[in-house]
Every structure is written in C-alpha cells, then in structure tokens.
Amino acid sequence: MKHQIVVLGAGYAGANAAARLAKRLHPADTEITIVNADPEFVERVRMHQLATGQDLKPRPLTDVFAGSGVRVRLARVTAVDADRKTVGIVDDDGAAEIAYDTLVYALGSAVADCGVPCVAEHAHNIAGKQSALRLRARLADLAPGAVVLVVGGGLTGIEAVTEIAEARPDLAVSLAARGGLGDWLSEKARGHLRTAFDRLGITVHEHTDIAGVEPAGAVTADGRAIPAQVTVWTAGFAVHPIAAATTLRVSATGQIVVDDTMRSVSHADVYAVGDAALASGANGTPLRMSCASGVPTAYLAADAIAARLTGRQLPQNKIGYLGQCVSLGRRDAIVQWVTPDDQTKPSATTGKMAARIKEMICRSAAWSISHPTSMLPSRRRHTIRTEDSFATTP
C-alpha cells in the first residue's frame, strides 16, 4: 500500500510543502493529496491590491499541480482526528473522511478581532480573497470625500492604507496605530514612511487603542470617536481553530507546537507549517506569521518527511530572516534589512528600488507555486519502512 500524505491548505506553506514532497518521493510508494476549499491558489500577500480594484492572475490548483503527482481535493476541512489519523471534510458530495499516514497541517490564519467588540459586524478585512473582494465592492461605492479608517500599524495595515490612498486619492484615508508609525523600523525607513504618508495625504492616529468598531467609525480606549464610512481591520491574525479542538499539543494561540523539523511534539505523523505552527528558527527565536516563514517551514517539513520515509539524514533547521518588505503603493516601498532573528538593522532600501525588490519577491513566490515540480530530480527516492518513519508517537 502507498504511504498516504495529506496536506491541509494550499496557501504558500501548504502548496510548497506538497510540491516539495512530490520532488522528493517516488510516486510508486507515496500518494500526496492536497485539500483546499478554494479552487485557486490565492496570493495572500496581494490582497491589498485586490481590494483596491486590481485584478490578480488566476491560478487554478488543478492547473498548478497538473502532472506533478499531487492530487487536488476541493473541500472544506471540518475536523482532524489525530488519534484515528483521519480528516473530516465537506465537499460538493457532502461530508466525508480522508485517512492519512502523514499529515501536513497548513490551514493558516484568519483575521483576529483582538477582543474588540463589533469588529466582525462593522469592519472589513483583507485576510482572504472573499473579504478583500467585499472591501473592493464597498470602496467602489464610496463617493469622493468619504473617510476610510485602517486599524493596525503593522505591515498589513501600512500596505493596505497606502494602497487605498494611492488608488483613491479622492478619499480621506487614515491609519490608527497602537504605537508610533513604523516604530520598529530603522531611522531611515521611518523617515521614508512618513514622507510617503505625507505624499499620499494619509492622516495618522498614533498611540491610539481602538476599543470598539461602530457602523460610522471607531471608538478609542479614551472615549474619542474616529468617524469613518469604512473601517478596515488589520490589527492581528489568529490561526484556524481546528487544531485546538484535537489532541494535538497546541500553544495558547492555538498553533501546533513543533520540533526543529516542523513535526508535532505530540504526534509524530503530523507536521505543521506556516502560520499554523509554533516554530522556531535556527537561533531558537519564534517565527512570526508571514510568507517569509511559511515557505521555509514548508521546505523543511517536506525534506524532513522525505528523509524519514527514505532513511536519509534529517535536514537542519537554518530558517532565518533577511528583510521585511512593505509596499507603499505600486511605485514605492521599504525593504527593512534585519538580522536572522528578525531584529532591525540600521540599513534599509527605499523608493522605486525597494518596490522592484518587493515585486520580484512576490512574483518569484507565485512562480514557485505555479511550477511546483520545476527542476524535478531525475530520480525520486523510494520509501523504506523504518520504526521512526511510521511511528505514531515521537
């Protein structure tokens, strides 16, 4: 019988994990199935572009994985039984179960309300394709002079607010940040960021805690009202709740706790990658939720699975960061250079050059998804049965 590998989620982490496994393992011995609710790969790093009216290139998963040996199952994941080694799904034919020998959990994250009342009822977000499309429709309906408030001063908030301001200069666009604007950036990057905000006419509410969202704007912790026809919430992300409902060991955030090979510390046949994993890089620093973490964790997990199944040496965890890329519209950006443990360096690249770097990174990430078995080795390795590779406990 073939070793059944099931990958949950076809975002950057899941799609790269499935593709990497297809490169490493012989199809005579393994069967790889990727499960995803959306029929297309979604470039999540471009959701702010989608929300402002830009059209993204469609990438149907059936086309992406055609000829790769990866089977695409379009379904919504409803449960994981880590003890029975099954996954509950719902597709067009109704409810069903999929059995696995090895599971790669890559269900990612969604918007988090951070305990603030009425975020779901009155705020838009760009955490996914459908929510970005809803914001797109709402922005298109706004008359000149309407006020748009973006809540959240992190990378997502900065990219969203600058994209909206550039695409719709007729709107009054503002940002509410809990801290100072770009206060984690280097002095050079902060200066460029403020210059960009001034150029785009963005109002900034710094050191502002939002305590509630209302139909006509937001209310701060000190009782002030910030009027807005549209509020966009970018203040945080939370992982999919399915893992927390299993017997898998999870953190307080609901992320699956993994070792240095992205393997669950409680169930040796489960791996977690991307936002779904509480993972550390090469220096022991916890990895942040980002595409910059998702892709390398996917590669590491796939290589570790292949190594265990084929009896080869395990890969080392060498995950580290190089930079933080933040777009400021289509023709401006900041690339903040960082240490491998994500600490800010004094140096940064700004302006058009940074925009080209950011675009190159986004395109290369999408290209790798669209060509999952590029440079496929001429000989994919056969599996061998070992106690470790088929173990049910570490």
Coordinates of C-alpha atoms in Angstrom, one line a residue:
M1 CA 0.0 0.0 0.0
K2 CA 1.2 3.5 -0.8
H3 CA 2.1 5.9 2.1
Q4 CA -0.8 8.4 2.2
I5 CA 0.4 12.0 2.7
V6 CA -2.4 14.6 3.2
V7 CA -1.7 18.3 3.1
L8 CA -4.3 20.6 4.5
G9 CA -4.4 24.0 2.9
A10 CA -2.9 25.3 -0.4
G11 CA -1.6 28.6 0.6
Y12 CA 2.1 29.5 0.3
A13 CA 3.1 26.9 3.0
G14 CA 0.8 24.1 2.0
A15 CA 1.3 24.3 -1.7
N16 CA 5.1 24.5 -1.4
A17 CA 5.1 21.5 1.0
A18 CA 3.1 19.4 -1.4
A19 CA 5.2 20.4 -4.3
R20 CA 8.5 19.7 -2.4
L21 CA 7.2 16.3 -1.4
A22 CA 6.4 15.5 -5.0
K23 CA 10.0 16.3 -5.9
R24 CA 11.5 14.2 -3.2
L25 CA 9.3 11.0 -3.1
H26 CA 8.7 8.3 -5.7
P27 CA 5.0 8.2 -6.8
A28 CA 5.1 4.4 -6.8
D29 CA 5.4 4.5 -3.0
T30 CA 3.5 7.6 -1.9
E31 CA 0.3 9.3 -2.7
I32 CA 0.1 13.1 -2.0
T33 CA -3.3 14.8 -1.6
I34 CA -3.7 18.5 -1.0
V35 CA -7.1 19.6 0.4
N36 CA -8.3 23.2 -0.1
A37 CA -11.6 24.9 -0.1
D38 CA -10.8 27.5 -2.8
P39 CA -10.2 26.1 -6.3
E40 CA -7.4 28.7 -6.8
F41 CA -4.1 29.5 -5.2
V42 CA -4.6 32.8 -3.5
E43 CA -1.7 35.3 -3.5
R44 CA -2.4 36.5 0.1
V45 CA 0.4 39.0 0.0
R46 CA -1.5 40.9 -2.7
M47 CA -4.9 41.1 -1.0
H48 CA -4.5 44.9 -0.5
Q49 CA -4.1 45.1 -4.3
L50 CA -7.2 43.0 -4.9
A51 CA -9.2 45.2 -2.5
T52 CA -8.3 48.4 -4.4
G53 CA -9.6 47.1 -7.8
Q54 CA -6.5 45.4 -9.2
D55 CA -7.1 42.0 -10.8
L56 CA -4.8 39.1 -10.0
K57 CA -3.8 36.3 -12.3
P58 CA -5.9 33.3 -11.6
R59 CA -4.1 30.1 -10.7
P60 CA -6.4 27.1 -10.5
L61 CA -5.0 24.4 -8.3
T62 CA -5.8 21.7 -10.8
D63 CA -3.6 23.5 -13.3
V64 CA -0.9 24.3 -10.8
F65 CA -0.4 20.6 -9.8
A66 CA -1.2 19.1 -13.2
G67 CA 1.4 16.4 -14.0
S68 CA 3.1 16.8 -10.6
G69 CA 1.6 13.6 -9.0
V70 CA -0.2 15.7 -6.4
R71 CA -3.9 15.1 -6.1
V72 CA -6.1 18.1 -5.5
R73 CA -9.2 17.7 -3.3
L74 CA -11.5 20.7 -3.3
A75 CA -13.2 20.6 0.1
R76 CA -13.5 22.4 3.4
V77 CA -11.7 20.8 6.4
T78 CA -14.1 20.4 9.3
A79 CA -12.1 18.3 11.8
V80 CA -8.8 16.4 12.4
D81 CA -8.7 13.2 14.5
A82 CA -5.1 12.9 15.2
D83 CA -5.5 9.6 17.1
R84 CA -7.5 7.9 14.4
K85 CA -5.4 9.6 11.7
T86 CA -8.4 10.9 9.7
V87 CA -9.5 14.3 8.4
G88 CA -13.2 15.3 8.2
I89 CA -14.1 17.3 5.1
V90 CA -17.2 18.7 3.3
D91 CA -17.3 18.9 -0.5
D92 CA -19.9 19.1 -3.2
D93 CA -20.8 15.5 -2.4
G94 CA -21.3 16.1 1.3
A95 CA -19.4 15.1 4.4
A96 CA -16.5 12.6 4.1
E97 CA -13.3 11.4 5.8
I98 CA -9.8 11.1 4.5
A99 CA -7.3 8.8 6.1
Y100 CA -3.6 9.6 6.3
D101 CA -0.3 8.1 7.2
T102 CA 1.4 11.5 7.4
L103 CA -0.4 14.8 7.8
V104 CA 0.9 18.3 6.9
Y105 CA -1.3 20.9 8.6
A106 CA -1.2 24.2 6.8
L107 CA -4.6 25.8 7.4
G108 CA -3.0 29.2 8.1
S109 CA -4.6 32.1 9.8
A110 CA -7.6 34.5 9.6
V111 CA -8.3 37.9 10.9
A112 CA -8.4 38.3 14.7
D113 CA -10.6 40.8 16.5
C114 CA -8.2 41.1 19.5
G115 CA -11.2 41.1 21.8
V116 CA -12.5 44.4 20.3
P117 CA -16.3 44.5 20.1
C118 CA -18.1 44.5 16.8
V119 CA -15.1 44.0 14.5
A120 CA -16.9 41.2 12.6
E121 CA -20.1 43.2 12.3
H122 CA -18.8 46.6 11.2
A123 CA -15.2 46.2 9.9
H124 CA -13.8 44.9 6.7
N125 CA -10.5 43.0 6.4
I126 CA -8.1 41.7 3.8
A127 CA -7.2 38.4 5.4
G128 CA -8.6 36.4 2.5
K129 CA -9.9 36.6 -1.1
Q130 CA -13.6 36.9 -0.3
S131 CA -13.1 39.5 2.4
A132 CA -10.8 41.5 0.1
L133 CA -13.5 41.4 -2.7
R134 CA -16.1 42.6 -0.3
L135 CA -13.9 45.6 0.6
R136 CA -13.3 46.2 -3.1
A137 CA -17.0 46.4 -3.7
R138 CA -17.5 48.8 -0.7
L139 CA -14.7 51.1 -1.8
A140 CA -16.1 51.3 -5.3
D141 CA -19.3 52.5 -3.9
L142 CA -17.8 55.4 -1.9
A143 CA -18.3 58.9 -3.1
P144 CA -15.4 61.4 -3.2
G145 CA -14.5 62.7 0.3
A146 CA -15.6 59.6 2.1
V147 CA -13.5 58.6 5.1
V148 CA -11.7 55.2 5.2
L149 CA -10.0 54.2 8.5
V150 CA -7.5 51.4 8.6
V151 CA -6.9 50.0 12.1
G152 CA -3.4 48.4 12.7
G153 CA 0.0 49.8 12.3
G154 CA 1.8 46.7 11.2
L155 CA 3.0 45.6 7.7
T156 CA -0.6 44.7 6.6
G157 CA -2.1 47.9 7.8
I158 CA 0.6 50.1 6.2
E159 CA 0.3 48.3 2.9
A160 CA -3.5 48.5 2.9
V161 CA -3.7 52.2 3.8
T162 CA -1.1 53.3 1.3
E163 CA -2.7 51.1 -1.5
I164 CA -6.1 52.6 -0.8
A165 CA -4.8 56.2 -0.7
E166 CA -2.9 55.8 -3.9
A167 CA -5.8 54.1 -5.7
R168 CA -8.4 56.5 -4.4
P169 CA -6.8 60.0 -3.9
D170 CA -10.4 61.4 -3.7
L171 CA -10.9 59.6 -0.3
A172 CA -9.9 60.8 3.1
V173 CA -7.7 57.9 4.3
S174 CA -6.4 57.5 7.8
L175 CA -4.5 54.9 9.9
A176 CA -4.9 54.1 13.6
A177 CA -1.8 52.6 15.2
R178 CA -1.3 51.4 18.8
G179 CA 2.3 52.6 18.8
G180 CA 4.2 55.1 16.7
L181 CA 4.1 54.9 12.9
G182 CA 6.6 52.2 11.9
D183 CA 8.3 52.4 15.3
W184 CA 10.1 49.1 14.8
L185 CA 11.8 50.3 11.6
S186 CA 15.2 51.9 11.3
E187 CA 15.5 55.7 11.3
K188 CA 16.0 55.8 7.6
A189 CA 12.9 53.6 6.9
R190 CA 10.7 55.6 9.4
G191 CA 11.6 58.8 7.7
H192 CA 10.8 57.4 4.3
L193 CA 7.5 56.0 5.6
R194 CA 6.4 59.4 7.0
T195 CA 7.3 61.1 3.7
A196 CA 5.2 58.6 1.8
F197 CA 2.3 59.1 4.1
D198 CA 2.5 62.9 3.7
R199 CA 2.7 62.5 -0.1
L200 CA -0.4 60.3 -0.1
G201 CA -2.3 62.6 2.3
I202 CA -2.8 59.9 4.9
T203 CA -3.9 61.0 8.4
V204 CA -2.2 59.1 11.2
H205 CA -3.6 58.5 14.7
E206 CA -0.5 57.3 16.6
H207 CA -0.5 55.7 20.1
T208 CA -4.3 55.0 19.7
D209 CA -6.0 51.9 21.1
I210 CA -9.3 51.1 19.3
A211 CA -11.8 49.9 21.9
G212 CA -14.8 49.3 19.6
V213 CA -16.0 49.5 16.0
E214 CA -19.3 51.1 15.1
P215 CA -21.2 51.5 11.8
A216 CA -19.9 55.1 11.5
G217 CA -16.3 54.5 12.6
A218 CA -14.3 53.5 15.6
V219 CA -14.1 54.4 19.3
T220 CA -10.8 54.7 21.1
A221 CA -9.9 53.5 24.6
D222 CA -10.1 57.0 25.9
G223 CA -13.5 57.6 24.5
R224 CA -12.8 59.5 21.3
A225 CA -14.7 58.8 18.2
I226 CA -12.9 58.5 14.8
P227 CA -15.6 58.8 12.1
A228 CA -15.3 56.7 9.0
Q229 CA -17.7 55.4 6.3
V230 CA -15.5 52.3 6.0
T231 CA -13.3 50.7 8.7
V232 CA -10.6 48.2 7.7
W233 CA -9.3 45.9 10.4
T234 CA -5.7 44.8 10.1
A235 CA -4.7 44.6 13.8
G236 CA -4.0 40.9 14.1
F237 CA -4.3 37.3 12.8
A238 CA -5.5 34.2 14.6
V239 CA -4.9 30.6 13.5
H240 CA -7.7 28.3 12.3
P241 CA -9.4 26.8 15.4
I242 CA -9.4 23.2 14.2
A243 CA -6.0 22.2 15.7
A244 CA -7.1 23.4 19.2
A245 CA -10.0 21.0 19.1
T246 CA -7.8 18.0 18.6
T247 CA -5.5 16.0 20.9
L248 CA -2.5 17.7 19.2
R249 CA -0.4 19.8 21.6
V250 CA -1.1 23.4 20.8
S251 CA 0.1 26.7 22.3
A252 CA -2.1 29.4 23.9
T253 CA -2.5 30.9 20.4
G254 CA -3.8 27.6 19.0
Q255 CA -0.7 26.9 17.0
I256 CA 0.6 23.4 16.8
V257 CA 3.8 23.0 18.8
V258 CA 6.5 21.5 16.6
D259 CA 10.2 20.5 16.9
D260 CA 13.1 21.6 14.7
T261 CA 11.8 19.6 11.8
M262 CA 8.2 21.0 12.0
R263 CA 7.0 17.7 13.4
S264 CA 4.3 17.8 16.1
V265 CA 5.8 17.2 19.6
S266 CA 2.8 15.1 20.5
H267 CA 2.0 13.2 17.2
A268 CA 4.9 12.1 15.1
D269 CA 2.8 11.6 12.0
V270 CA 1.7 15.2 12.0
Y271 CA 3.7 18.2 10.7
A272 CA 2.6 21.8 10.9
V273 CA 3.9 24.6 8.7
G274 CA 3.3 28.3 8.1
D275 CA 1.1 30.3 10.4
A276 CA -0.4 27.1 11.9
A277 CA 2.9 26.2 13.6
L278 CA 4.5 27.4 16.7
A279 CA 8.0 27.0 15.3
S280 CA 11.5 28.4 16.0
G281 CA 14.2 29.4 13.5
A282 CA 17.8 28.3 13.6
N283 CA 18.6 30.5 16.6
G284 CA 15.6 29.5 18.6
T285 CA 13.6 32.7 18.0
P286 CA 9.9 32.0 17.4
L287 CA 9.0 32.6 13.8
R288 CA 6.4 35.3 13.0
M289 CA 3.3 34.7 10.9
S290 CA 4.3 35.6 7.4
C291 CA 5.0 34.3 3.9
A292 CA 8.7 34.7 4.8
S293 CA 8.2 32.0 7.5
G294 CA 5.7 29.9 5.7
V295 CA 7.7 28.9 2.6
P296 CA 10.9 27.8 4.5
T297 CA 8.9 25.9 7.1
A298 CA 7.2 24.1 4.3
Y299 CA 10.5 23.2 2.7
L300 CA 11.9 22.0 6.0
A301 CA 8.9 19.8 6.8
A302 CA 8.8 18.3 3.3
D303 CA 12.5 17.5 3.5
A304 CA 12.2 16.0 6.9
I305 CA 9.2 13.8 5.9
A306 CA 11.1 12.6 2.8
A307 CA 14.3 11.9 4.9
R308 CA 12.4 9.9 7.4
L309 CA 10.5 7.9 4.8
T310 CA 13.6 7.2 2.7
G311 CA 16.0 6.6 5.6
R312 CA 18.2 9.6 4.8
Q313 CA 19.8 12.2 7.1
L314 CA 17.4 14.8 8.5
P315 CA 17.8 18.4 7.4
Q316 CA 18.9 21.1 9.8
N317 CA 16.8 24.0 10.7
K318 CA 18.5 27.0 9.2
I319 CA 15.5 29.3 8.9
G320 CA 16.4 32.9 9.4
Y321 CA 15.2 36.3 8.1
L322 CA 16.8 38.7 5.7
G323 CA 14.4 41.6 5.4
Q324 CA 10.9 42.9 5.9
C325 CA 9.3 44.2 2.7
V326 CA 6.4 46.6 2.8
S327 CA 4.9 48.2 -0.3
L328 CA 3.7 51.8 -0.2
G329 CA 1.5 51.7 -3.3
R330 CA 2.7 50.4 -6.6
R331 CA 5.8 52.6 -7.1
D332 CA 7.2 52.9 -3.6
A333 CA 8.3 50.5 -0.9
I334 CA 10.6 49.9 2.0
V335 CA 12.9 46.9 2.4
Q336 CA 14.0 46.9 6.0
W337 CA 17.1 44.7 6.4
V338 CA 17.0 42.6 9.5
T339 CA 19.2 40.0 11.4
P340 CA 18.4 36.3 11.0
D341 CA 16.3 36.6 14.2
D342 CA 14.3 39.5 12.8
Q343 CA 16.0 42.3 14.6
T344 CA 16.1 45.6 12.7
K345 CA 19.4 46.7 11.1
P346 CA 20.2 50.4 10.5
S347 CA 20.2 49.8 6.8
A348 CA 17.1 49.9 4.5
T349 CA 16.3 50.2 0.8
T350 CA 13.6 52.6 -0.1
G351 CA 11.7 54.0 -3.0
K352 CA 11.4 52.6 -6.5
M353 CA 14.3 50.1 -6.0
A354 CA 12.6 48.7 -2.9
A355 CA 9.3 48.4 -4.9
R356 CA 11.1 46.4 -7.5
I357 CA 12.6 44.1 -4.9
K358 CA 9.2 43.6 -3.3
E359 CA 7.6 42.9 -6.6
M360 CA 10.3 40.4 -7.6
I361 CA 9.9 38.5 -4.3
C362 CA 6.1 38.4 -4.8
R363 CA 6.4 37.2 -8.3
S364 CA 9.0 34.6 -7.5
A365 CA 6.9 33.2 -4.7
A366 CA 3.9 32.9 -7.1
W367 CA 6.1 31.4 -9.8
S368 CA 7.3 28.7 -7.5
I369 CA 3.7 27.8 -6.8
S370 CA 2.8 27.8 -10.5
H371 CA 5.7 25.5 -11.3
P372 CA 5.7 23.1 -8.4
T373 CA 8.0 20.4 -9.8
S374 CA 10.4 22.7 -11.7
M375 CA 13.9 21.1 -11.9
L376 CA 12.4 17.8 -10.8
P377 CA 15.2 15.4 -10.0
S378 CA 15.5 12.6 -12.4
R379 CA 15.3 10.0 -9.6
R380 CA 12.8 10.5 -6.8
R381 CA 13.6 8.3 -3.9
H382 CA 11.7 5.2 -2.8
T383 CA 10.5 4.9 0.8
I384 CA 11.8 2.3 3.2
R385 CA 9.8 1.1 6.2
T386 CA 11.5 2.2 9.5
E387 CA 10.3 2.5 13.0
D388 CA 10.7 6.3 13.0
S389 CA 9.1 7.0 9.7
F390 CA 5.9 5.2 10.5
A391 CA 5.8 5.9 14.2
T392 CA 2.7 7.2 15.9
T393 CA 4.5 8.8 18.8
P394 CA 7.8 10.6 18.9

